[in-house]
mmCIF file of C-alpha atoms in Angstrom:
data_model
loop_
_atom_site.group_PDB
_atom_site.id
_atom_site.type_symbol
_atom_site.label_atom_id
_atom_site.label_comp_id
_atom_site.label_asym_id
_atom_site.label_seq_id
_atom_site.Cartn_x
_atom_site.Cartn_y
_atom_site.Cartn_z
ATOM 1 C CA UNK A 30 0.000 0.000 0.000
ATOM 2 C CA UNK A 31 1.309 3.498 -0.599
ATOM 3 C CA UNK A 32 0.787 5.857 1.594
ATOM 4 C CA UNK A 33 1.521 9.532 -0.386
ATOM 5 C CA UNK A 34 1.141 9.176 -4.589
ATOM 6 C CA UNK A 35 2.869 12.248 -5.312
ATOM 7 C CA UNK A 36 6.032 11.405 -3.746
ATOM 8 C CA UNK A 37 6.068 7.894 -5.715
ATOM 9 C CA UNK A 38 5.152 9.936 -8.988
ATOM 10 C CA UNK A 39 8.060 12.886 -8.544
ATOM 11 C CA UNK A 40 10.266 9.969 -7.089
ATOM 12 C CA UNK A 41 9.732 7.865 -10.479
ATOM 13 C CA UNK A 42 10.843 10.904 -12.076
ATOM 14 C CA UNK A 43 13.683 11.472 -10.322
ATOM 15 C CA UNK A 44 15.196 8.157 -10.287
ATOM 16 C CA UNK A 45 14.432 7.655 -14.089
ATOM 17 C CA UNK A 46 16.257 11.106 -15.047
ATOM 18 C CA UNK A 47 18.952 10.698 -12.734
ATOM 19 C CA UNK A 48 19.782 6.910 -14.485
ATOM 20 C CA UNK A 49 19.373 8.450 -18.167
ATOM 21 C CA UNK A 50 16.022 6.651 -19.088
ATOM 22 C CA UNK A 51 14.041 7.679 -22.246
ATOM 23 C CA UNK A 52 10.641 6.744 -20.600
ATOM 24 C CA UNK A 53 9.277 6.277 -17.415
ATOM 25 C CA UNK A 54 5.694 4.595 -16.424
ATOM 26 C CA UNK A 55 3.401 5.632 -13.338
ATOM 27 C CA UNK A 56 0.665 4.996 -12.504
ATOM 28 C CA UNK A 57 -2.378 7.333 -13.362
ATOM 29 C CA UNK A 58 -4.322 8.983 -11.340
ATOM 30 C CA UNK A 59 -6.266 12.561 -11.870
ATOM 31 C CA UNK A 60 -3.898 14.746 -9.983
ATOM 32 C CA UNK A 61 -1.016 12.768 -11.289
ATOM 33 C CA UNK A 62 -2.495 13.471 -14.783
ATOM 34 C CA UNK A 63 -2.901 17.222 -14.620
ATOM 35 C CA UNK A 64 0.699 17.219 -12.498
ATOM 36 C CA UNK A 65 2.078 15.839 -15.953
ATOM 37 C CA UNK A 66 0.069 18.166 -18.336
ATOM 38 C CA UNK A 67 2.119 21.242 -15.985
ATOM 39 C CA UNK A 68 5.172 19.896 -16.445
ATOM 40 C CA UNK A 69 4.836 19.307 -20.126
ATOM 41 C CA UNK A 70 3.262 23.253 -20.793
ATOM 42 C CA UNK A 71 6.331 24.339 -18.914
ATOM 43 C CA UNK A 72 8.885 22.903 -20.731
ATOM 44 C CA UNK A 73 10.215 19.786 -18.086
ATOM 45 C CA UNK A 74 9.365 17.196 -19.994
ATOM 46 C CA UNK A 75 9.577 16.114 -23.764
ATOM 47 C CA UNK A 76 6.237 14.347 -24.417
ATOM 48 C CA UNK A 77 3.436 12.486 -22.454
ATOM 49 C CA UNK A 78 0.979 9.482 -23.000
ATOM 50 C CA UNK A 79 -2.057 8.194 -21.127
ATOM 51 C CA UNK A 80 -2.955 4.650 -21.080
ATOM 52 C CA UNK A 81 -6.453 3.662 -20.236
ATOM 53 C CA UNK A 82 -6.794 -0.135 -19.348
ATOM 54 C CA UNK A 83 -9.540 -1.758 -17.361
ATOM 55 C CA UNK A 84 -7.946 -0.982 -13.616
ATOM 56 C CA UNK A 85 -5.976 2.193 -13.315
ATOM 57 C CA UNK A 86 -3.901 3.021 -16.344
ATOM 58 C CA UNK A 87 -0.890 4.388 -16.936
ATOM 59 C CA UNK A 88 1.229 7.654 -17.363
ATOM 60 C CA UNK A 89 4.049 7.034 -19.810
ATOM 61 C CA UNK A 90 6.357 9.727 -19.656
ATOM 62 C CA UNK A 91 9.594 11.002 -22.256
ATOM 63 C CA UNK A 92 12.080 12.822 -20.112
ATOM 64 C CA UNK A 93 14.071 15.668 -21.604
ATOM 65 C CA UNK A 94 18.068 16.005 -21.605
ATOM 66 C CA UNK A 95 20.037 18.581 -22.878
ATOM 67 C CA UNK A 96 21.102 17.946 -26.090
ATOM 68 C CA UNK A 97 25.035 19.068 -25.503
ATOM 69 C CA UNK A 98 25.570 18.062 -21.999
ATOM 70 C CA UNK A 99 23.284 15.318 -21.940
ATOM 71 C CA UNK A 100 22.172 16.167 -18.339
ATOM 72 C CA UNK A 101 18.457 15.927 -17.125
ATOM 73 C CA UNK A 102 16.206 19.217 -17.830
ATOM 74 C CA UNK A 103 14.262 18.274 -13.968
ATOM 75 C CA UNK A 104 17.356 19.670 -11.806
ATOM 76 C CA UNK A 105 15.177 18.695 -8.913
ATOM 77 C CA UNK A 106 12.141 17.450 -7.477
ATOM 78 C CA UNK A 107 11.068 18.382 -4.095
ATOM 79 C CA UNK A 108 7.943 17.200 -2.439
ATOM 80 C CA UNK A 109 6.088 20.149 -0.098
ATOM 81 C CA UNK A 110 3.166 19.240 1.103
ATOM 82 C CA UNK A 111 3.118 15.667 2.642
ATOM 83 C CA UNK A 112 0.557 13.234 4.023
ATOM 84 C CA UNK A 113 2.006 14.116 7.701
ATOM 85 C CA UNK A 114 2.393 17.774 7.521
ATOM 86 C CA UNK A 115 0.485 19.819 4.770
ATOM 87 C CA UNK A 116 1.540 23.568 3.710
ATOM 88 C CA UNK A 117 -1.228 25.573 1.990
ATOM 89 C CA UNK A 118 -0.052 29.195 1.294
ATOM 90 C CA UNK A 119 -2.525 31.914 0.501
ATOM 91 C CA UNK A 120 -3.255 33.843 -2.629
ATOM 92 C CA UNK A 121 -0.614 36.614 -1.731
ATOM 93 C CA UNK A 122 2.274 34.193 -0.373
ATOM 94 C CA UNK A 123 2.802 31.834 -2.912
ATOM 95 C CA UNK A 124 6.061 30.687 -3.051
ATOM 96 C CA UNK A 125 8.819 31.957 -5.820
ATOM 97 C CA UNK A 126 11.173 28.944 -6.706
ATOM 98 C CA UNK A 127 15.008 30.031 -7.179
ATOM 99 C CA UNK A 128 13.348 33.768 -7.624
ATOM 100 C CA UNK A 129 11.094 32.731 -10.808
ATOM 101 C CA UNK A 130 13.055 30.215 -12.619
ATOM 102 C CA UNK A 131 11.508 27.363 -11.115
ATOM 103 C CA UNK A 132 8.195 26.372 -10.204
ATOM 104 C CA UNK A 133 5.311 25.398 -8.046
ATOM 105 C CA UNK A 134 2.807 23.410 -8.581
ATOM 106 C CA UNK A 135 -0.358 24.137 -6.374
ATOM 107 C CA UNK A 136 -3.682 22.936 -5.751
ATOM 108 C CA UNK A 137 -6.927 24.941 -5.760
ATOM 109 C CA UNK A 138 -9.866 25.248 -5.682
ATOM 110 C CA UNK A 139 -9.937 25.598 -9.312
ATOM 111 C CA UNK A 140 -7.889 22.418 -10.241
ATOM 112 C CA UNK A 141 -4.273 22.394 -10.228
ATOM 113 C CA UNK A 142 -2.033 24.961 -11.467
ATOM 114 C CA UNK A 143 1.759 26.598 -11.111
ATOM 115 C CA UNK A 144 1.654 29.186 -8.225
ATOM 116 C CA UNK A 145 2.119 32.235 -11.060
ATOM 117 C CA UNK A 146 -1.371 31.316 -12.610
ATOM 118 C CA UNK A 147 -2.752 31.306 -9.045
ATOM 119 C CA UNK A 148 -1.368 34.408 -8.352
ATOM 120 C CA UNK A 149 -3.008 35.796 -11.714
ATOM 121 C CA UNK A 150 -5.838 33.987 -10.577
ATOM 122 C CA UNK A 151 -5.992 35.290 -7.015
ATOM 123 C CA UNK A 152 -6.350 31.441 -5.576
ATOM 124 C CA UNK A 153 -4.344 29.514 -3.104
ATOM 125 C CA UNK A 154 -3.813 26.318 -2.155
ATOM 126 C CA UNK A 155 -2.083 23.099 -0.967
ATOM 127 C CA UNK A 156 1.506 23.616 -2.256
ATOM 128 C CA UNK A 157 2.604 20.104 -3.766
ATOM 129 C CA UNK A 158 6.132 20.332 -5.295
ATOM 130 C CA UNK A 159 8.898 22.316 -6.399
ATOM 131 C CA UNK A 160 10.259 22.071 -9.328
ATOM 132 C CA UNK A 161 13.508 23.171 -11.165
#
């Protein structure tokens, strides 16, 4: 049994990225599935796929490299809000990752987003993860 989803999914990640893997496959869920959509509109990853079987399905993921230095384009993966201890910010103190160049994913009220459209949006949240 797992016990927090969306430190398996950004751990998946991690692990596949830092060993230089093309693909990696999690399993879906909703949150998972809009948590990929984010990091695909924001340049992290290189491509995405859902798989719909009769159980769960799954999330098959294409991580990006640089093309020169053949390093991962995720520097890192950090996990906010967890299971035991959650952090919800408001509207007006969203966090700024490494002063904008990073991001935050957060969720509202009205789904889940990076903390700069909630802050256009005037929403706050559970803060999930940092990423940059």
């Amino acid at each position: 049994m797992l016990t927090d989803p969306i430190s398996d999914y950004l751990t998946r990640i991690r692990n596949a990225s830092k060993a230089g893997h093309r693909v990696v496959d999690i399993p879906a869920s909703n949150l998972k599935k809009q948590i990929t959509k984010i990091l695909f509109d924001q340049g992290y990853i290189l491509s995405y796929k859902f798989e719909e079987d009769e159980v769960q399905g799954n999330i098959k993921i294409a991580l990006k490299y640089d093309k020169f230095t053949k390093e991962p384009i995720i520097k890192k993966l950090q996990r906010v809000s967890k299971p035991g201890l959650r952090k919800y910010s408001g509207s007006d103190e969203l966090p700024r990752v490494l002063n904008g160049l990073g991001i935050a994913i957060v969720s509202t009220s009205h789904g889940v987003m990076t903390s700069k459209q909630a802050k256009q949006e005037n929403v706050g949240g559970e803060v999930l993860c940092y990423v940059y």
